[in-house]
Amino acid sequence: MQNRYSRQQLFTPIGQSGQVSIQQKHALIIGVGALGSASAEALVRAGIGKLTLIDRDYVEWSNLQRQQLYTEQDAQEKMPKVIAAKKRLQEINTEVEINVAIMDACIETLLPLLKDVDVMVDATDNFDVRFLMNDLAQKYRIPWVYGSCVGSYGATYTIVPGKTPCLHCLLKAIPQTGITCDTVGIISPTVQIVAAYQVAEVLKLLVGDDKALRKSYLTFDVWQNQHYEINVDKMRQADCPSCGNAPTYPYLSYENQTKLQILCGRDAVQIRPPKPIYYQFEQLAHQLRSYGEIQMNPYLLSCQADDYRIVIFQDGRVVIHGIQDIQKAKTIYYRLLG
Ligand SMILES: [Zn+2]
């Protein structure tokens, strides 16, 4: 195994000392779907010292088209993603210490995982978790790399506490486009491009080459051949509640978390966002039409899927009928509404 990392060490910005540094570092990847699989594999091949993976889902057939760590057997056995991922990753590199957590990413589960973490990788599918990561990153001074993709469109941005504007500065409030991979689809090149940019940034952070970090917010559409870099230099807000002069870290507080509750005797779970979300029902109906039969009136939109019915109210409150499992409800919610 002597020359395992030789090609990476020949690359001058890494070199031998960079390789030693990579092997002493710990990355936390939040979500092990498509982006998380790609990042985890690349970091394990690069010889990262320690990797922690957190994900609440199990492998499904629809994942295999782009989630590169999983096999048909994993889907057949409904294997939890982190378990299947760890098995495959250890086959690739036995030297890496890999810790996994089959859990929903929330403040209670993420906080204990942050110990000695050098960098966090965003491979989640929703903004609730991203804003939580954003506040954790600022409070505990951990850099993180945002990444998102849907269809042929991707975006990524590197956040270094104290140096760059945070995600809150850039997006101000949680964007609610209602567009997700489960409603408009996703192609694997989109994933690979976002993950490649994320891993490059992680490697720069791990070897301490801060000067090389990309300072812009990058977006692209690989199908439409578009590529944009947005200059964020002036976007840092002095009064930002996450990274400003007097931070309150709003997404670490209970009031700002999306709340789920089993509705007693109704075989249903209610989901309440922290702030009202006013969806455009017409647009939402269009996005959800492949999921099931849509019914709509001025007060609510209902979508009847195969084994559950999701009802979205005017203020963003959602009730999913036909299930009593909070985790499953959460999965459906973020899949359909992002
Ligand atoms: Zn900020």
Coordinates of C-alpha atoms and ligand atoms in Angstrom, one line a residue:
M1 CA 0.0 0.0 0.0
Q2 CA 3.1 2.2 -0.2
N3 CA 2.2 4.1 -3.3
R4 CA -1.5 4.3 -2.7
Y5 CA -1.6 8.1 -2.5
S6 CA 1.3 8.7 -4.8
R7 CA -0.6 10.5 -7.6
Q8 CA -2.3 12.8 -5.0
Q9 CA 1.0 13.6 -3.4
L10 CA 2.6 14.4 -6.8
F11 CA 0.0 17.1 -7.0
T12 CA 2.0 20.1 -5.7
P13 CA -0.8 21.9 -3.6
I14 CA -1.2 18.6 -1.6
G15 CA 2.3 17.1 -1.6
Q16 CA 3.5 14.8 1.2
S17 CA 2.7 17.2 4.0
G18 CA -0.8 17.7 2.6
Q19 CA -1.3 13.9 2.5
V20 CA -0.2 13.6 6.2
S21 CA -2.7 16.4 7.0
I22 CA -5.6 14.7 5.2
Q23 CA -4.9 11.4 7.1
Q24 CA -5.3 13.3 10.4
K25 CA -8.6 14.9 9.6
H26 CA -12.2 14.2 10.3
A27 CA -15.1 15.0 8.0
L28 CA -18.8 14.8 8.8
I29 CA -21.1 14.1 5.8
I30 CA -24.8 14.8 6.5
G31 CA -26.9 12.7 4.2
V32 CA -25.7 9.7 2.3
G33 CA -27.9 9.8 -0.8
A34 CA -26.4 10.7 -4.1
L35 CA -24.2 13.7 -3.1
G36 CA -23.1 11.9 0.2
S37 CA -22.2 8.7 -1.6
A38 CA -20.0 10.6 -4.1
S39 CA -18.3 12.7 -1.5
A40 CA -17.7 9.8 0.9
E41 CA -16.2 7.6 -1.8
A42 CA -13.9 10.4 -3.0
L43 CA -12.7 11.3 0.6
V44 CA -12.2 7.6 1.5
R45 CA -10.1 7.1 -1.6
A46 CA -8.1 10.3 -0.8
G47 CA -7.3 8.7 2.6
I48 CA -9.1 10.9 5.0
G49 CA -8.4 9.9 8.6
K50 CA -11.9 9.7 9.9
L51 CA -15.4 9.9 8.3
T52 CA -18.7 10.2 10.1
L53 CA -21.9 9.6 8.1
I54 CA -25.5 10.3 9.2
D55 CA -28.6 9.4 7.3
R56 CA -32.1 8.2 8.3
D57 CA -33.2 6.3 5.1
Y58 CA -32.7 2.9 3.7
V59 CA -31.7 2.0 0.1
E60 CA -34.5 1.9 -2.4
W61 CA -34.6 0.9 -6.1
S62 CA -35.0 4.5 -7.3
N63 CA -31.7 5.4 -5.6
L64 CA -29.5 3.0 -7.7
Q65 CA -29.5 5.3 -10.8
R66 CA -27.2 7.8 -9.1
Q67 CA -26.3 6.8 -5.5
Q68 CA -23.0 5.1 -6.4
L69 CA -22.3 3.2 -3.2
Y70 CA -25.4 1.0 -3.4
T71 CA -26.2 -2.3 -5.0
E72 CA -29.4 -4.2 -6.0
Q73 CA -28.9 -6.4 -2.9
D74 CA -28.9 -3.3 -0.7
A75 CA -32.2 -2.3 -2.2
Q76 CA -33.7 -5.8 -1.9
E77 CA -32.7 -5.9 1.7
K78 CA -33.8 -2.3 2.4
M79 CA -30.4 -1.8 4.0
P80 CA -30.0 1.5 5.9
K81 CA -27.9 3.7 3.7
V82 CA -25.1 4.4 6.3
I83 CA -24.7 0.6 6.9
A84 CA -24.5 -0.2 3.2
A85 CA -22.2 2.8 2.6
K86 CA -19.8 1.9 5.4
K87 CA -19.5 -1.7 4.1
R88 CA -18.6 -0.5 0.6
L89 CA -16.3 2.2 1.8
Q90 CA -14.3 -0.1 4.0
E91 CA -13.9 -2.4 1.0
I92 CA -12.3 0.5 -0.8
N93 CA -10.1 1.6 2.0
T94 CA -9.6 -0.2 5.3
E95 CA -7.3 2.5 6.7
V96 CA -10.2 5.0 7.2
E97 CA -12.1 5.1 10.5
I98 CA -15.8 5.3 9.6
N99 CA -18.5 6.0 12.1
V100 CA -22.1 5.9 11.2
A101 CA -25.4 7.0 12.7
I102 CA -28.8 5.8 11.4
M103 CA -30.6 8.9 12.5
D104 CA -32.5 12.0 11.4
A105 CA -30.2 15.0 11.3
C106 CA -31.5 17.4 13.9
I107 CA -29.8 19.4 16.7
E108 CA -29.9 16.5 19.2
T109 CA -28.3 14.1 16.9
L110 CA -25.8 16.4 15.2
L111 CA -24.3 18.0 18.3
P112 CA -22.7 14.9 19.7
L113 CA -21.2 14.1 16.3
L114 CA -19.3 17.4 16.0
K115 CA -16.5 16.5 18.4
D116 CA -13.2 16.9 16.6
V117 CA -14.9 17.4 13.2
D118 CA -12.7 19.5 10.8
V119 CA -15.2 20.0 8.1
M120 CA -18.9 19.3 7.3
V121 CA -20.3 18.3 3.9
D122 CA -23.8 19.2 3.1
A123 CA -25.4 16.2 1.3
T124 CA -28.9 16.7 2.6
D125 CA -32.1 17.2 0.7
N126 CA -33.6 20.1 2.6
F127 CA -33.1 23.6 3.9
D128 CA -34.2 22.9 7.5
V129 CA -31.0 20.8 8.0
R130 CA -28.8 23.2 6.0
F131 CA -29.8 26.1 8.2
L132 CA -29.2 24.0 11.2
M133 CA -25.7 23.1 9.8
N134 CA -25.1 26.8 9.1
D135 CA -25.7 27.8 12.7
L136 CA -23.7 24.9 14.1
A137 CA -20.9 25.8 11.8
Q138 CA -20.9 29.4 13.0
K139 CA -21.2 28.6 16.7
Y140 CA -18.6 25.9 16.7
R141 CA -16.4 27.5 14.0
I142 CA -16.4 24.5 11.6
P143 CA -16.2 25.2 7.9
W144 CA -18.8 23.5 5.7
V145 CA -19.6 23.1 2.0
Y146 CA -23.1 23.6 0.8
G147 CA -24.3 21.5 -2.2
S148 CA -27.7 21.0 -3.8
C149 CA -28.9 19.6 -7.0
V150 CA -32.2 18.9 -8.8
G151 CA -32.8 17.9 -12.4
S152 CA -29.8 19.2 -14.3
Y153 CA -29.2 22.2 -12.0
G154 CA -26.7 22.3 -9.2
A155 CA -25.3 24.8 -6.7
T156 CA -22.4 24.9 -4.3
Y157 CA -20.8 27.3 -1.9
T158 CA -18.1 27.1 0.7
I159 CA -18.7 28.7 4.1
V160 CA -15.8 29.5 6.5
P161 CA -16.9 31.0 9.8
G162 CA -15.4 34.5 10.3
K163 CA -14.3 34.7 6.7
T164 CA -17.2 34.3 4.3
P165 CA -20.8 35.3 4.4
C166 CA -22.9 32.4 5.8
L167 CA -25.8 30.7 4.0
H168 CA -28.2 32.8 6.0
C169 CA -26.7 36.0 4.7
L170 CA -27.0 34.7 1.1
L171 CA -30.5 33.3 1.3
K172 CA -31.9 35.4 4.2
A173 CA -34.9 33.1 4.7
I174 CA -35.5 29.5 4.0
P175 CA -36.4 29.3 0.3
Q176 CA -39.4 27.2 -0.4
T177 CA -39.4 26.4 -4.1
G178 CA -41.2 23.1 -3.6
I179 CA -39.0 21.6 -6.3
T180 CA -37.3 18.4 -5.3
C181 CA -35.6 15.4 -7.1
D182 CA -38.7 13.4 -6.3
T183 CA -41.0 15.7 -8.2
V184 CA -38.8 16.9 -11.1
G185 CA -36.2 14.2 -11.1
I186 CA -32.4 14.3 -11.2
I187 CA -29.6 13.0 -13.5
S188 CA -26.4 11.6 -12.2
P189 CA -24.0 14.1 -13.9
T190 CA -25.6 16.9 -11.9
V191 CA -24.7 15.0 -8.7
Q192 CA -21.2 14.2 -9.8
I193 CA -20.4 17.9 -10.6
V194 CA -21.7 19.2 -7.3
A195 CA -19.9 16.5 -5.4
A196 CA -16.7 17.1 -7.3
Y197 CA -16.7 20.8 -6.4
Q198 CA -17.5 20.0 -2.8
V199 CA -14.7 17.5 -2.5
A200 CA -12.2 19.8 -4.1
E201 CA -13.1 22.4 -1.5
V202 CA -12.9 19.9 1.3
L203 CA -9.4 18.8 0.2
K204 CA -8.3 22.5 0.2
L205 CA -9.6 22.9 3.7
L206 CA -8.0 19.7 4.9
V207 CA -4.6 20.7 3.6
G208 CA -5.0 24.3 4.8
D209 CA -4.8 25.9 1.4
D210 CA -7.3 28.6 2.3
K211 CA -6.2 30.9 -0.5
A212 CA -7.3 28.4 -3.1
L213 CA -10.9 28.2 -1.7
R214 CA -13.6 29.3 -4.2
K215 CA -15.1 32.6 -2.9
S216 CA -18.1 32.6 -5.1
Y217 CA -21.6 30.9 -5.0
L218 CA -21.5 28.6 -8.0
T219 CA -24.5 27.4 -10.0
F220 CA -24.8 25.5 -13.3
D221 CA -27.2 23.7 -15.5
V222 CA -25.4 20.8 -17.2
W223 CA -28.2 20.2 -19.7
Q224 CA -28.7 23.9 -20.7
N225 CA -24.9 24.5 -20.7
Q226 CA -25.0 27.3 -18.2
H227 CA -22.5 28.2 -15.6
Y228 CA -22.6 31.1 -13.2
E229 CA -20.5 32.3 -10.3
I230 CA -22.0 34.9 -8.1
N231 CA -19.7 37.2 -6.3
V232 CA -20.7 37.2 -2.6
D233 CA -18.0 39.7 -1.3
K234 CA -20.6 42.3 -0.2
M235 CA -23.3 39.9 1.0
R236 CA -22.2 39.5 4.6
Q237 CA -24.8 41.1 6.8
A238 CA -23.5 42.8 10.0
D239 CA -26.8 42.0 11.7
C240 CA -27.0 38.4 10.4
P241 CA -28.5 36.3 13.3
S242 CA -26.1 33.4 12.4
C243 CA -22.8 35.1 11.6
G244 CA -23.3 38.8 12.4
N245 CA -21.9 40.9 15.3
A246 CA -24.4 39.5 17.9
P247 CA -25.4 36.1 16.7
T248 CA -28.4 34.3 18.2
Y249 CA -28.1 31.1 16.1
P250 CA -31.9 31.0 15.5
Y251 CA -31.9 27.6 13.9
L252 CA -30.5 26.0 17.1
S253 CA -33.7 27.0 19.0
Y254 CA -36.7 24.8 19.4
E255 CA -39.1 27.4 18.0
N256 CA -37.4 27.4 14.7
Q257 CA -37.6 23.7 14.1
T258 CA -40.1 22.0 11.9
K259 CA -42.4 20.0 14.2
L260 CA -43.9 16.7 13.6
Q261 CA -46.7 15.2 15.6
I262 CA -48.7 12.0 15.4
L263 CA -52.4 12.8 15.3
C264 CA -54.0 10.5 17.8
G265 CA -56.6 8.1 16.5
R266 CA -56.3 9.5 13.0
D267 CA -53.6 7.4 11.4
A268 CA -51.9 10.6 10.4
V269 CA -48.9 12.8 11.1
Q270 CA -49.0 16.6 11.1
I271 CA -46.0 18.6 10.1
R272 CA -45.8 22.3 11.1
P273 CA -43.0 24.5 9.7
P274 CA -41.6 27.1 12.1
K275 CA -43.0 30.0 10.0
P276 CA -46.0 29.9 7.6
I277 CA -45.1 28.9 4.1
Y278 CA -47.5 30.2 1.4
Y279 CA -47.2 27.7 -1.5
Q280 CA -48.6 28.5 -4.9
F281 CA -51.1 25.7 -5.1
E282 CA -51.3 25.8 -8.9
Q283 CA -47.5 25.4 -9.2
L284 CA -47.5 22.7 -6.5
A285 CA -50.2 20.8 -8.2
H286 CA -48.1 20.7 -11.3
Q287 CA -45.1 19.5 -9.4
L288 CA -46.9 16.8 -7.5
R289 CA -49.0 15.5 -10.4
S290 CA -46.7 12.5 -11.0
Y291 CA -47.2 11.5 -7.4
G292 CA -50.9 10.9 -7.3
E293 CA -54.3 12.4 -7.9
I294 CA -54.5 16.0 -7.0
Q295 CA -57.5 17.8 -5.5
M296 CA -57.5 21.4 -4.7
N297 CA -59.6 24.2 -3.2
P298 CA -58.6 27.7 -2.1
Y299 CA -57.7 26.3 1.4
L300 CA -55.9 23.1 0.8
L301 CA -54.3 20.8 -1.8
S302 CA -54.5 17.1 -1.4
C303 CA -52.4 14.5 -3.2
Q304 CA -53.5 10.8 -3.1
A305 CA -50.3 8.6 -3.5
D306 CA -50.3 4.8 -3.5
D307 CA -50.2 4.3 0.2
Y308 CA -50.8 7.7 1.8
R309 CA -52.5 11.0 1.3
I310 CA -50.7 14.3 1.8
V311 CA -52.7 17.4 2.5
I312 CA -51.1 20.8 2.3
F313 CA -52.8 23.8 4.0
Q314 CA -52.7 27.4 3.0
D315 CA -50.2 28.3 5.8
G316 CA -47.8 25.5 5.0
R317 CA -49.1 23.0 7.6
V318 CA -49.1 19.5 6.2
V319 CA -51.0 16.4 7.3
I320 CA -49.9 13.0 5.9
H321 CA -52.7 10.4 6.2
G322 CA -52.1 6.7 6.2
I323 CA -49.0 6.6 8.3
Q324 CA -48.1 6.8 12.0
D325 CA -44.3 6.9 11.7
I326 CA -42.7 10.3 12.3
Q327 CA -39.5 9.4 10.4
K328 CA -41.4 8.1 7.4
A329 CA -43.5 11.3 7.4
K330 CA -40.4 13.4 7.5
T331 CA -39.0 11.5 4.5
I332 CA -42.1 12.0 2.5
Y333 CA -42.4 15.7 3.5
Y334 CA -38.9 16.6 2.4
R335 CA -39.1 14.5 -0.7
L336 CA -42.2 16.2 -1.9
L337 CA -41.7 19.7 -0.6
G338 CA -38.0 20.1 -0.3
Ligands
ZN1 ZN -24.6 35.3 8.0

